[in-house]
Coordinates of C-alpha atoms in Angstrom, one line a residue:
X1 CA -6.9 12.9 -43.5
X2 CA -9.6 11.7 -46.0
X3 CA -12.2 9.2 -44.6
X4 CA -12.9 5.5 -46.0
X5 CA -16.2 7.3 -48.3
X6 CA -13.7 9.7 -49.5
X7 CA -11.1 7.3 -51.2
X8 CA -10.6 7.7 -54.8
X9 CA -10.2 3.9 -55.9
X10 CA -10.6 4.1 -59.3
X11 CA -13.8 1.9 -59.6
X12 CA -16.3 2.1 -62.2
X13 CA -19.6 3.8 -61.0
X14 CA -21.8 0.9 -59.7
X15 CA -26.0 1.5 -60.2
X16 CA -28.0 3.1 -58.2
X17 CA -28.7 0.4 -55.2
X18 CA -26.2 -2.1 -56.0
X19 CA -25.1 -2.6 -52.5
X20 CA -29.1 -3.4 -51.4
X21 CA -29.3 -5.6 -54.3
X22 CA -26.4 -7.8 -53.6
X23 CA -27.7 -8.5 -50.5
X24 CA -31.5 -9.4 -51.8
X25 CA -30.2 -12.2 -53.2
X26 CA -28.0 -13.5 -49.8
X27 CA -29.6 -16.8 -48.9
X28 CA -32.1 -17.1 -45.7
X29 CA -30.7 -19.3 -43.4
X30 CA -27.3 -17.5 -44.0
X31 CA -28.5 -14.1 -42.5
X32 CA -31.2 -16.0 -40.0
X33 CA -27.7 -18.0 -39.2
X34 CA -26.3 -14.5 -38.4
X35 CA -29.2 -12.9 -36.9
X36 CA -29.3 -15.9 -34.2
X37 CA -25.5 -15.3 -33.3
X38 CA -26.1 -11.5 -32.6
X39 CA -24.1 -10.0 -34.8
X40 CA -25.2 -7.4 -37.2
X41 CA -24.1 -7.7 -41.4
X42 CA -23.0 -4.4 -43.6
X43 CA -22.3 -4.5 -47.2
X44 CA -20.1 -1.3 -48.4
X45 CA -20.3 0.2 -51.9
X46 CA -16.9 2.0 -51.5
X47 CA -17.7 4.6 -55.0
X48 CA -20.9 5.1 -54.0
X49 CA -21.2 4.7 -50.2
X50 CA -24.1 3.3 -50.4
X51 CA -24.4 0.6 -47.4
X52 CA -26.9 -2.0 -46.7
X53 CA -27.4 -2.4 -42.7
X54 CA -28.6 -5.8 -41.6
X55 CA -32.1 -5.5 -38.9
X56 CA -29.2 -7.4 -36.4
X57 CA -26.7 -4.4 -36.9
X58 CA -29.5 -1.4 -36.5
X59 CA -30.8 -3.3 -32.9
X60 CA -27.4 -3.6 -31.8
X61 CA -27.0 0.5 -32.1
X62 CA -30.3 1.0 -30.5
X63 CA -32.1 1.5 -34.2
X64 CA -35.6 0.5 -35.5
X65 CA -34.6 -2.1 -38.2
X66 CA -34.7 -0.5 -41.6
X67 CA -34.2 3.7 -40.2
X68 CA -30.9 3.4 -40.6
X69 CA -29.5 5.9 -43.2
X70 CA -27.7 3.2 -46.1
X71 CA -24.5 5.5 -45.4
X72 CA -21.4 5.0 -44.1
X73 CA -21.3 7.7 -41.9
X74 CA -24.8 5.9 -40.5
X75 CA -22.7 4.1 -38.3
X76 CA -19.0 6.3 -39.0
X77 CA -20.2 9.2 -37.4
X78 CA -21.1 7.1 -34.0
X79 CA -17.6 6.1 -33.6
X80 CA -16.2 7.6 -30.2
X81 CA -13.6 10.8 -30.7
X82 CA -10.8 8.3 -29.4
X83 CA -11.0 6.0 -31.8
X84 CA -12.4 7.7 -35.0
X85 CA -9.0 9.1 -36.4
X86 CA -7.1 5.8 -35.8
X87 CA -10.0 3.3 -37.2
X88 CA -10.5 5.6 -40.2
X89 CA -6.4 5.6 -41.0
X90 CA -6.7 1.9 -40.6
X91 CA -9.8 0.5 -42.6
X92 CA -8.2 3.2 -45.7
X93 CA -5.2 1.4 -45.4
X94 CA -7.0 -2.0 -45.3
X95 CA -9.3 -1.4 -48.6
X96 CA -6.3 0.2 -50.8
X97 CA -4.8 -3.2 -50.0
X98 CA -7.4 -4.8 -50.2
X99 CA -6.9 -7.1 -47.1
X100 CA -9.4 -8.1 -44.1
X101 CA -9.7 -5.6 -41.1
X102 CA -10.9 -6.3 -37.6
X103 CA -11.2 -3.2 -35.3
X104 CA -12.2 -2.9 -31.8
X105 CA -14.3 0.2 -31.4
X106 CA -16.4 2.5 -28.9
X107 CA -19.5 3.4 -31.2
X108 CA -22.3 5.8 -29.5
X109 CA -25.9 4.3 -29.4
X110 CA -29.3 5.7 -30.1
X111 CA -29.4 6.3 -26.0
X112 CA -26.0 8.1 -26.2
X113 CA -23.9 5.8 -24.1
X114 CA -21.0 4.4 -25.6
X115 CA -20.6 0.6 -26.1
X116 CA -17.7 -1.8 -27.2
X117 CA -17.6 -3.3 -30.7
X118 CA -15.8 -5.8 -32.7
X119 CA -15.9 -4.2 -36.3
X120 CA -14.9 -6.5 -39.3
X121 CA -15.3 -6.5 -42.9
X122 CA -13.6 -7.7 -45.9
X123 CA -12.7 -5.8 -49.0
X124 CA -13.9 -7.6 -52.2
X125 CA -11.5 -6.9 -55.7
X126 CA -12.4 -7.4 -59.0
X127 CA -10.4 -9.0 -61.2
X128 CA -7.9 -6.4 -61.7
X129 CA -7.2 -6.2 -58.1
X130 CA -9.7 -3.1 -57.4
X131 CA -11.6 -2.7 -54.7
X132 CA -15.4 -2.4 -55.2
X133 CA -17.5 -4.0 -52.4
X134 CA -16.9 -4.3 -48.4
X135 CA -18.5 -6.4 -46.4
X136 CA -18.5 -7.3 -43.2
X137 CA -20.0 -8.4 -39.4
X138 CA -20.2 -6.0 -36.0
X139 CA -20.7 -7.7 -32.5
X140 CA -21.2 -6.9 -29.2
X141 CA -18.2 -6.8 -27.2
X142 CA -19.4 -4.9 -23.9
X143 CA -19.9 -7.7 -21.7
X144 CA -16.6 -9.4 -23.0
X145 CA -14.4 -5.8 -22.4
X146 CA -16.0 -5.3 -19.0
X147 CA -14.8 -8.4 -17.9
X148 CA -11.8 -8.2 -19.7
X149 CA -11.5 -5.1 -17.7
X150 CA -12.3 -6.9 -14.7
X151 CA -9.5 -9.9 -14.9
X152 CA -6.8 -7.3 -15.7
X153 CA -7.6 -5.0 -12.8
X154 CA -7.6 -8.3 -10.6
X155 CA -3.8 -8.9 -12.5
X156 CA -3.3 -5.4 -11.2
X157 CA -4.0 -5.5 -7.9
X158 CA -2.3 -9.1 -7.5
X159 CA 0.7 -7.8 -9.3
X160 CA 0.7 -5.0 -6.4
X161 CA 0.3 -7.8 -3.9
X162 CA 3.3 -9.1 -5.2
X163 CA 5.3 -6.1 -5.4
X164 CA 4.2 -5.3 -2.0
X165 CA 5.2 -8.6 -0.3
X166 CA 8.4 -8.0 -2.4
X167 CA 9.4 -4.4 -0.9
X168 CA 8.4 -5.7 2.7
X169 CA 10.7 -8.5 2.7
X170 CA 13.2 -7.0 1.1
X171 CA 12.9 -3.9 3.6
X172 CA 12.3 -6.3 6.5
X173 CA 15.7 -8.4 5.8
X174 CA 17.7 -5.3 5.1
X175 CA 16.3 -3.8 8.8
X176 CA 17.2 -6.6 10.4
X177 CA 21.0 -6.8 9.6
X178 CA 21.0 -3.1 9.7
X179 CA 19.5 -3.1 13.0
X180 CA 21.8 -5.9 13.8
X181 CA 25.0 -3.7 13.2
X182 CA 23.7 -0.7 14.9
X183 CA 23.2 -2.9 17.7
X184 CA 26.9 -3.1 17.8
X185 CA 28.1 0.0 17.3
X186 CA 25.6 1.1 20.1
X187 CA 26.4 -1.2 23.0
X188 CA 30.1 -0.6 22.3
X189 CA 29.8 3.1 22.0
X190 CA 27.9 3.1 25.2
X191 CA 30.3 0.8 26.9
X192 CA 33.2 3.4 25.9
X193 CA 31.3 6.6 27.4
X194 CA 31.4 4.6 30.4
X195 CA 35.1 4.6 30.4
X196 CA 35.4 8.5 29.5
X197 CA 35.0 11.3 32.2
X198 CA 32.1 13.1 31.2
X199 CA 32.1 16.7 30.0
X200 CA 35.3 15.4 28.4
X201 CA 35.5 16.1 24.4
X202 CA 36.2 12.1 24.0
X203 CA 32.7 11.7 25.8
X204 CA 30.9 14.4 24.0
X205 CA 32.3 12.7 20.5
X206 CA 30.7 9.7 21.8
X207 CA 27.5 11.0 22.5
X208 CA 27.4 12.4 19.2
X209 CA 28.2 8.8 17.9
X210 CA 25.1 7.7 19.8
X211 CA 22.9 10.2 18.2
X212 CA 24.1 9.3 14.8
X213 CA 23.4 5.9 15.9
X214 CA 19.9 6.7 16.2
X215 CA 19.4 8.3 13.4
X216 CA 20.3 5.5 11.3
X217 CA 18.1 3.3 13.4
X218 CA 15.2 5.9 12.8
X219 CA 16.1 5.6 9.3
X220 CA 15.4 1.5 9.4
X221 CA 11.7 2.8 11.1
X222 CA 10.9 4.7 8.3
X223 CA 12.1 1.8 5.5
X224 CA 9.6 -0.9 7.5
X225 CA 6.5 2.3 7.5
X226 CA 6.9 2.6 3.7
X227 CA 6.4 -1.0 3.4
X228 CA 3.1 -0.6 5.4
X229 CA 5.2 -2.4 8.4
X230 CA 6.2 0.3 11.2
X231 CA 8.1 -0.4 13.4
X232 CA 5.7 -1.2 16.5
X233 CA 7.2 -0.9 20.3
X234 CA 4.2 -0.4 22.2
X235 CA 5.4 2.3 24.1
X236 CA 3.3 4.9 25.4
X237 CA 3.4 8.7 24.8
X238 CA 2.0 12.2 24.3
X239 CA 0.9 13.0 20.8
X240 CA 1.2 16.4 22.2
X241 CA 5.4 15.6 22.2
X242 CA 4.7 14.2 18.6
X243 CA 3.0 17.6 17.7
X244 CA 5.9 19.6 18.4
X245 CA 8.4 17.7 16.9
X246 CA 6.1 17.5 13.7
X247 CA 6.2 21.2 13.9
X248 CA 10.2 21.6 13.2
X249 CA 10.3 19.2 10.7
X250 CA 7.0 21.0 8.9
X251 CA 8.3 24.5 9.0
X252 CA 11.4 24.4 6.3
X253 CA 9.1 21.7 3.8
X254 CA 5.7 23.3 3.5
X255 CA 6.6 26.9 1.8
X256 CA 5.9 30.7 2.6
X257 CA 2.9 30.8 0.8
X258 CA 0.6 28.2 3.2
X259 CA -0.4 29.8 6.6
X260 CA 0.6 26.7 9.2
X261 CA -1.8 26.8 12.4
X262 CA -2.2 24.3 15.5
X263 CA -4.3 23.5 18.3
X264 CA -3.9 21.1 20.6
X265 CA -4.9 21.0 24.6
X266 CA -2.1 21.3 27.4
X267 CA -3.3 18.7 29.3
X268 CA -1.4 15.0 28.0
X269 CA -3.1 12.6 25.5
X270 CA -1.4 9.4 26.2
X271 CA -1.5 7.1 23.1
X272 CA 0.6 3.7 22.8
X273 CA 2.1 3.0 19.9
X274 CA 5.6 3.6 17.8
X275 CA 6.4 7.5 18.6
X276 CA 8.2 7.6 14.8
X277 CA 5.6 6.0 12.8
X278 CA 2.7 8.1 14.1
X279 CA 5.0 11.3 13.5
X280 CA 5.6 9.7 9.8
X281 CA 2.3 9.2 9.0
X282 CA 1.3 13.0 10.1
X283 CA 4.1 13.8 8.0
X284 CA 3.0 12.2 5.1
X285 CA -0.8 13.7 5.8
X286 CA 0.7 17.6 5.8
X287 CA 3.0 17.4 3.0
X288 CA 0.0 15.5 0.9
X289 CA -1.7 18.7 2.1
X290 CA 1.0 21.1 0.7
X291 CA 0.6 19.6 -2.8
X292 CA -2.4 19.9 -2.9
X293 CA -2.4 23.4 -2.6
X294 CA 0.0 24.7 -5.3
X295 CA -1.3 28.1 -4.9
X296 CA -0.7 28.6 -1.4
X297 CA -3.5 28.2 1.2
X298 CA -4.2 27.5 5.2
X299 CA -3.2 24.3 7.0
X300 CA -4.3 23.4 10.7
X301 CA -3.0 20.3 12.5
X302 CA -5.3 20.1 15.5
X303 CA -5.9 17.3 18.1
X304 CA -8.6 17.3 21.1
X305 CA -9.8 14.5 23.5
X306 CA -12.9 12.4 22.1
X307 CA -14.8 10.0 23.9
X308 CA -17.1 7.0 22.4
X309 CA -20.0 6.4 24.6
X310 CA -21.2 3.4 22.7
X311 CA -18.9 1.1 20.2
X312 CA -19.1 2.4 17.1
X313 CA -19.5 0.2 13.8
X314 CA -20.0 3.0 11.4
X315 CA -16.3 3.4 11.0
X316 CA -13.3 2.4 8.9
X317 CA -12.7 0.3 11.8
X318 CA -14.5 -0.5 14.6
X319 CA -14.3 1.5 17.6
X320 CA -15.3 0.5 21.0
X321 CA -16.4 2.8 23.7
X322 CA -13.8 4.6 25.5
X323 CA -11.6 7.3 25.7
X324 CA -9.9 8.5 22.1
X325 CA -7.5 11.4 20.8
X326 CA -8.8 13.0 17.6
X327 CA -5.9 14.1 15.1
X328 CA -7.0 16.6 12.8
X329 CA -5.3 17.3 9.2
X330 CA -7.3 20.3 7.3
X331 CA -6.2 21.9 4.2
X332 CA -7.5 25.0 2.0
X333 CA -6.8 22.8 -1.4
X334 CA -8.2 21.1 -4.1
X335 CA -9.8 18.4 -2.5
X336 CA -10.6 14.6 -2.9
X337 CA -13.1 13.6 -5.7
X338 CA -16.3 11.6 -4.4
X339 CA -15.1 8.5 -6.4
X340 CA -11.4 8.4 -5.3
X341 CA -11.9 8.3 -1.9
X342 CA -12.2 4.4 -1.1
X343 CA -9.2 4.1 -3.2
X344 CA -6.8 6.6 -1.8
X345 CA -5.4 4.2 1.0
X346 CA -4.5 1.5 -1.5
X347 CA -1.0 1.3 -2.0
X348 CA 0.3 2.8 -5.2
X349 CA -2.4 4.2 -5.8
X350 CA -1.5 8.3 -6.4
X351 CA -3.0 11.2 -8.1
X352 CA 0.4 12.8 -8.7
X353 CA 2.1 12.9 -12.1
X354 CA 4.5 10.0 -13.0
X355 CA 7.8 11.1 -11.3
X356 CA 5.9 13.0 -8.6
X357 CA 4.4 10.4 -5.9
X358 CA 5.0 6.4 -5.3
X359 CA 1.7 6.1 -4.3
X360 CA 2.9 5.2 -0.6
X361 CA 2.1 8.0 1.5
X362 CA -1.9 7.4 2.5
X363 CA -1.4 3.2 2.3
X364 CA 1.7 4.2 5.2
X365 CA -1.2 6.5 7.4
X366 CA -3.8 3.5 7.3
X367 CA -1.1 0.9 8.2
X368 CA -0.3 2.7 11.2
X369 CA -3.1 3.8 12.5
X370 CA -4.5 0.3 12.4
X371 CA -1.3 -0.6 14.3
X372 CA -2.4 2.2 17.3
X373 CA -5.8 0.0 16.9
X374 CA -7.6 2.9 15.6
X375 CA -9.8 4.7 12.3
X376 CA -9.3 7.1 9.6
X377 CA -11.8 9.3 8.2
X378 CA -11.8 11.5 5.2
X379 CA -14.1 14.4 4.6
X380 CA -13.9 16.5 1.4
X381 CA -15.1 18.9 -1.2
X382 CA -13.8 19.2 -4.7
X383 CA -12.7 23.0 -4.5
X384 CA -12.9 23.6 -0.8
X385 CA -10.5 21.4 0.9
X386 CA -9.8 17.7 2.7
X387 CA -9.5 17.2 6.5
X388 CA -8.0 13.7 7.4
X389 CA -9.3 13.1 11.0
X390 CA -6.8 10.0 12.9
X391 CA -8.7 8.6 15.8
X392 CA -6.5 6.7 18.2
X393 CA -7.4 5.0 21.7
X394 CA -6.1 6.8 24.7
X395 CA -3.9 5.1 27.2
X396 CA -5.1 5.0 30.5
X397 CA -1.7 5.3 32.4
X398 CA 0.4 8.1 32.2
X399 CA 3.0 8.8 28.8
X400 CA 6.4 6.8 29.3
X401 CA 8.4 9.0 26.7
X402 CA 11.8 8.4 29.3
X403 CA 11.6 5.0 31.1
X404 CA 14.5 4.9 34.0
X405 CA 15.8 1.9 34.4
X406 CA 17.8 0.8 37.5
X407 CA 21.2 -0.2 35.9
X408 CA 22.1 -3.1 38.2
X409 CA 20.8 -4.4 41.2
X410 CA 18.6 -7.3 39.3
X411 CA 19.2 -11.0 40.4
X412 CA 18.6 -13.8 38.3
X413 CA 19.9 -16.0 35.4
X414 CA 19.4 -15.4 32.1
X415 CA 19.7 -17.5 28.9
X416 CA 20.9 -15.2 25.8
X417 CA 20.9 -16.5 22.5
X418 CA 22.5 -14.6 19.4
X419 CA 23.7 -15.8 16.3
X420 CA 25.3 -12.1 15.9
X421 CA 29.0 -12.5 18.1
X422 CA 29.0 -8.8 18.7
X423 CA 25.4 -8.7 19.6
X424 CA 25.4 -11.4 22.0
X425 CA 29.1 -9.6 23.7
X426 CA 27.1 -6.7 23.5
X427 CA 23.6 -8.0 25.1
X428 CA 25.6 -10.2 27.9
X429 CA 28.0 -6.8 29.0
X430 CA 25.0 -5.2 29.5
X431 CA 23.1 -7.9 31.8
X432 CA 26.0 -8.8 33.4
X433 CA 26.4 -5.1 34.6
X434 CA 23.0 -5.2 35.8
X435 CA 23.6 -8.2 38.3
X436 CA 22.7 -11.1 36.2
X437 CA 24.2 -14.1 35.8
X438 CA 24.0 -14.7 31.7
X439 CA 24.6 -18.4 29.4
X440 CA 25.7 -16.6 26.4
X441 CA 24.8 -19.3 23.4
X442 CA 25.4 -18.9 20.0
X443 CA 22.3 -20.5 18.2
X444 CA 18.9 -22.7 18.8
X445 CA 20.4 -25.9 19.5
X446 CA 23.0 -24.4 21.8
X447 CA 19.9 -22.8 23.3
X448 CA 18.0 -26.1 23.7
X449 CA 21.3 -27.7 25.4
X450 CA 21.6 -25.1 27.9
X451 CA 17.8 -25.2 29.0
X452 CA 18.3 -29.2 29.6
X453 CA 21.1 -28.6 31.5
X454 CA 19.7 -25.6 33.4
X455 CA 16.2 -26.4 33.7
X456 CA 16.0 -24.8 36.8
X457 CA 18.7 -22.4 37.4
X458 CA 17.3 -19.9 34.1
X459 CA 14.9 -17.5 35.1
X460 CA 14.3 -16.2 31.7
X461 CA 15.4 -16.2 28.2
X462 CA 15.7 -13.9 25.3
X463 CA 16.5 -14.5 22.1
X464 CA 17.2 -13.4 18.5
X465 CA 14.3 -14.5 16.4
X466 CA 16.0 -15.5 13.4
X467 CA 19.0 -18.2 14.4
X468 CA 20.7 -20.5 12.1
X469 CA 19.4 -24.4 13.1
X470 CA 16.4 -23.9 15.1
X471 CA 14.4 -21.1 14.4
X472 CA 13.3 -18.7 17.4
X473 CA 9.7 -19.8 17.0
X474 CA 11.0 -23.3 17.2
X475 CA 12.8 -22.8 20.1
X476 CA 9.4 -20.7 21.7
X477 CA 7.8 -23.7 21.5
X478 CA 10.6 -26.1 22.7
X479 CA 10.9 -24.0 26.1
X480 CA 7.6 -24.3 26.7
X481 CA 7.6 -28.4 26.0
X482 CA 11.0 -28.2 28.7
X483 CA 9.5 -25.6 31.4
X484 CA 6.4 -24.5 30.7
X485 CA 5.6 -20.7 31.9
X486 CA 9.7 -19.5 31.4
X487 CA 9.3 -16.2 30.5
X488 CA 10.8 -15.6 27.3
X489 CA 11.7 -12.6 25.3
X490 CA 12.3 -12.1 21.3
X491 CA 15.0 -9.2 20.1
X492 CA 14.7 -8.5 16.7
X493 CA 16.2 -6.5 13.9
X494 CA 12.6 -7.2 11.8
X495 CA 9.4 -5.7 12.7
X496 CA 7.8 -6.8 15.7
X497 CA 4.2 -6.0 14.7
X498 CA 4.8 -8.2 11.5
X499 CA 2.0 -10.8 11.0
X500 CA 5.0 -12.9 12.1
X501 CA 5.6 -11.1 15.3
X502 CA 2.2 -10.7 16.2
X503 CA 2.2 -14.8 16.1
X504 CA 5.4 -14.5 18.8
X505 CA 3.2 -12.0 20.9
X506 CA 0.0 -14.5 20.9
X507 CA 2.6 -17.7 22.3
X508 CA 2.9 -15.4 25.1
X509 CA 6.6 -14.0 24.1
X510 CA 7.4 -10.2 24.7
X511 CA 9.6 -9.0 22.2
X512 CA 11.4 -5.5 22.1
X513 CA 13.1 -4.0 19.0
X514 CA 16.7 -3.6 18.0
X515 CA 18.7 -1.7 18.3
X516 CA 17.9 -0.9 22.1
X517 CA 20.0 0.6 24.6
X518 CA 20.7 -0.7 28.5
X519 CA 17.9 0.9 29.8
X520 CA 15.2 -0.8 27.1
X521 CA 16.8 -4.2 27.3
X522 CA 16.7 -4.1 31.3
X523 CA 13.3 -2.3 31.6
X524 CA 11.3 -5.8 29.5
X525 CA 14.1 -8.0 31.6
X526 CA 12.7 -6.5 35.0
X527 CA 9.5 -6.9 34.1
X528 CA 9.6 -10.3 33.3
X529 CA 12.3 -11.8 36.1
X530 CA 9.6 -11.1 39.2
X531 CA 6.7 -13.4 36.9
X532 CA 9.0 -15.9 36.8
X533 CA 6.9 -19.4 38.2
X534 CA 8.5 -22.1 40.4
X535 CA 7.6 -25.1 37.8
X536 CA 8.5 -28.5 37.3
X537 CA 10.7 -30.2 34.0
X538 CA 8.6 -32.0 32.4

């Protein structure tokens, strides 16, 4: 490729200093005009490359007025390796046409950093078309790209936003009639085994319906934590249990060549939370862990009891003093760059190749881990390795991993309210068996009828959240205008942690996540049917 000084035009030779001398004559107040605006002047003699630099265009390249070589490569030979091949193609095209150019370049100052340009000039024919003079203008764009820069990172991240809110609701609805259907398929499965002798093959091929059933429900779990929305139950258990099921599942993923090691205490380390999200997210932390070590290398997964003696404000998020469970993740691999660290949890954000990561995986860890109400902390060294440390408060009481729920011998009447008609068969079989006496409505308004006709006979309602007519919320809210204190429960297909749900769990409603068996739905009813108050209609 030739450069701009190399062109063979065909001009006459000009004399010596012709390009200085044009611009001896330029009149004053046109170049103190663009001296005030900022912007340095050039004037190109294309045979003999000869320029003549303005005093405006050797300050804006850090240059004592008048030191600039009158060459073109004075200012060429600044331009940044990325753009010199391209801007060089473009301005030769531009003077053998003899048409106006207007480049945006990186050009290196006096200092050596690199600053952003606006380059223009303006090829001057004679009267037989050829090209003998360039002139032209340079200004400084820095400021302007910066911020440039800035608006379209804030497009960006918005444009994530979106996305994001997209993904969740698109997840969120396709859980919930999901969830719904499983629902169905579960009660009625369960109803059937009832019906079957055990140890029978009929039974057996209905357990193994069941646990096909909740595989597809743990698939729903896992659609709502890569939306940053897990599934959140409140249940407590042992992230020792957690542990070992991680183990199976790490075993056939994370190759021959990485040396897999654990540690974890005997004793329990009660945590309440979603059991499937937390085992996602440590998932998602050992298999970043993998990649990151093409090679082959060592991976502990480690956990230990860790108590806060004073609330701690130095963190991600803040901890208050108590009793904790400390999760380790520690890799042999290539580490997490200084810079990239506060970006890491952001969603999309990835370091993979294009094909090779969603950009998901950390964005999932943080969201649950703020759902267990605890902090994340990262420490690395480029070369040496990463350890991901998950702190997560302890739970007092002891782990609930198999609640056993009495199947009948409850009292009571209980308001049910389902859009779904095989849900609601579904949810009234199963609180009927238990000793209850069940209105079985169809949606809000139903719901509303039935609390003024019942006022004092229902000991407790639950309801889907999402009902044709009156919303659940709606309803919530109309319960507690009609009977203040009713206790009152939500079943949902969506997430119950959502900032939605959270808002149903600050009204005072407990809520419990479908698709639930007998012994879930009865354990919240029980808990709720001995609360029940003696109050008055208003």
């Amino acid at each position: 490729m030739s450069s701009p000084q190399q062109s063979d035009l065909g001009q006459p030779p000009s004399p010596p200093g012709a390009a200085s001398s044009r611009f001896e004559a330029v009149e004053p107040r046109l170049r103190r005009a663009a001296e005030g605006l900022g912007d340095g002047l050039w004037d190109w003699d294309v045979e003999t490359d000869e320029v003549w630099y303005s005093s405006g265009f050797s300050r804006l390249l850090g240059c004592e007025p008048g030191l600039m070589p009158p060459k073109f490569s004075a200012w060429s030979s600044r331009l940044h390796p990325a753009d010199a091949e391209a801007s060089f193609l473009l301005i030769d095209q531009h003077v053998s046409d003899a048409t106006a150019f207007d480049l945006r370049v990186r050009l290196r100052l006096e200092s050596g950093e690199y600053r952003w340009f606006r380059l223009r000039g303006l090829p001057v024919a004679d009267s037989a078309g050829s090209v003998r003079f360039v002139s032209g203008g340079l200004t400084d764009l820095q400021e302007q790209t910066l911020l440039e820069r800035r608006l379209e990172d804030s497009e960006r991240r918005f444009l994530q936003r979106q996305r994001m809110d997209a993904i969740d609701s698109l997840a969120g609805g396709i859980a919930h009639e999901f969830n719904n259907v499983l629902q169905a398929v579960r009660g009625y499965v369960a109803f059937a085994m009832e019906e079957v002798e055990p140890g029978t093959q009929p039974h057996l091929d209905l357990e193994q319906s069941l646990v096909a059933t909740d595989r597809a429900a743990a698939l729903t779990r896992k659609l709502l934590a890569y939306t940053r929305e897990p599934e959140f139950l409140g249940r407590s258990f042992d992230v020792g249990d957690v542990l070992n099921e991680l183990l199976d599942l790490l075993r056939p993923v994370i190759g021959e060549n990485i040396d897999l090691r654990t540690r974890w205490p005997s004793q329990e380390l009660p945590v309440v939370g979603e059991q499937v999200a937390l085992r996602q997210a440590l998932l998602n932390l050992c298999v970043n862990a993998r990649d990151s070590m093409p090679e082959g290398g060592e991976l502990l997964v480690r956990a230990e009891p860790f108590r806060v003696y004073e609330t701690r404000t130095d963190t991600a998020a803040e901890l208050p003093a108590g009793e904790y469970c400390r999760i380790w993740v520690t890799d042999s691999g290539v580490g997490v760059p200084r810079e990239l660290r506060d970006s890491i949890f952001d969603p999309f954000f990835t370091t993979k190749k294009v094909g090779h990561g969603a950009g998901l995986g950390l964005a999932v860890v943080r969201g649950v881990v703020d759902r267990f109400g605890g902090a994340i902390h990262v420490h690395s060294e480029p070369g040496v390795g990463a350890s991901f440390c998950l702190i997560l408060p302890v739970h007092k009481g002891q782990a609930m991993n198999d609640p056993c729920v009495a199947a009948a011998g409850l009292s009571g009447t209980v308001l049910w309210i389902e859009d779904e008609p095989l849900v609601r068969e579904v949810g009234r079989r199963m609180l009927e068996a238990a000793g209850l006496d069940v209105i079985a409505v169809r949606d809000g308004e139903a719901g509303l009828e039935a609390l003024a006709d019942h006022a004092n006979e229902i000991d407790l309602v639950v309801s889907d959240v999402v009902l044709p007519g009156v919303s659940g919320a709606r309803l919530l809210e109309e319960t507690r205008r009609i009977r203040h204190g009713l206790p009152f429960v939500f079943c949902t297909g969506y997430d119950p942690m959502s900032a939605h749900g959270r808002k149903l769990l600050d009204l005072g409603a407990e809520v419990i996540a479908k698709p639930f068996d007998r012994d879930a739905l009865l354990e919240v009813v029980a808990a709720q049917l001995p609360a029940r108050a003696a109050v008055a209609i208003d």
